[in-house]
Structure formats: structure tokens, C-alpha cells
Amino acid sequence: MSPDARHRDEWQTMPWRTLEGSVFTLHRRSSHATSRGERPPARRLQQLRAASRRAQSLAVRRGPQANKGNQTAGV
């Protein structure tokens, strides 16, 4: 199996609901820390979420779905 085909298979079989849940948990923790005024922990959690492989995968997946111009003809 070629590396491209293996990558496509992995992408199709990723547990998206689990990834969304873990990224949401990080988001919730950082927002709660921010609302309590705990700036260093909130910043650390935000950096952790931004660097997380799970969040990056979700961002790549959501990009084409959220793009308003994805149905523009001829593009």
C-alpha cells in the first residue's frame, strides 16, 4: 500500500467525535481559567490546544466545510 493510500485510510477512520470532545475539554478548561482570572494557566492551556495534533487535524477537516466560497462556480 502506498503512503498516500495509507494516509487516506487513516484520515477516514479517525475517531472525530473523540477528537472534538478532547479539544472542547481543553477549550472549556482555558475559558474557565480565564473567567476566574488565572492568566498563566489559561495561556498555557490555549498554547496546548493550539499545538495539539488533534486540534490541528480538526482545523484541517473543518476548513473546507466552513468555507463560504466552497460552492463558488469555477473556483
Short mmCIF file of C-alpha atoms in Angstrom, two decimals, residues 4-46:
data_model
loop_
_atom_site.label_atom_id
_atom_site.label_comp_id
_atom_site.label_asym_id
_atom_site.label_seq_id
_atom_site.Cartn_x
_atom_site.Cartn_y
_atom_site.Cartn_z
CA ASP A 4 -0.73 8.25 0.26
CA ALA A 5 -3.33 5.49 0.35
CA ARG A 6 -2.43 4.62 3.94
CA HIS A 7 -2.76 8.28 4.93
CA ARG A 8 -6.21 8.49 3.30
CA ASP A 9 -7.32 5.36 5.14
CA GLU A 10 -6.13 6.77 8.47
CA TRP A 11 -7.93 10.05 7.79
CA GLN A 12 -11.20 8.25 7.05
CA THR A 13 -11.02 6.11 10.19
CA MET A 14 -10.03 8.80 12.71
CA PRO A 15 -12.34 8.99 15.76
CA TRP A 16 -13.60 12.51 15.02
CA ARG A 17 -16.12 12.66 17.88
CA THR A 18 -13.41 11.75 20.39
CA LEU A 19 -11.07 14.37 18.95
CA GLU A 20 -13.78 17.03 19.10
CA GLY A 21 -14.51 16.11 22.71
CA SER A 22 -10.89 16.37 23.83
CA VAL A 23 -10.36 19.69 22.03
CA PHE A 24 -13.59 21.03 23.54
CA THR A 25 -12.41 19.97 27.00
CA LEU A 26 -9.22 21.97 26.55
CA HIS A 27 -11.26 24.93 25.34
CA ARG A 28 -13.58 24.72 28.32
CA ARG A 29 -10.68 24.49 30.78
CA SER A 30 -8.98 27.53 29.28
CA SER A 31 -12.20 29.58 29.26
CA HIS A 32 -12.92 28.69 32.89
CA ALA A 33 -9.39 29.68 33.89
CA THR A 34 -9.79 32.97 32.02
CA SER A 35 -13.10 33.74 33.72
CA ARG A 36 -11.51 33.07 37.12
CA GLY A 37 -8.67 35.46 36.25
CA GLU A 38 -5.98 32.77 36.18
CA ARG A 39 -3.95 34.15 33.30
CA PRO A 40 -0.84 31.87 33.26
CA PRO A 41 -2.83 28.60 33.35
CA ALA A 42 -5.26 29.93 30.75
CA ARG A 43 -2.43 30.92 28.43
CA ARG A 44 -0.73 27.55 28.89
CA LEU A 45 -3.96 25.73 28.05
CA GLN A 46 -4.51 27.90 24.97
#
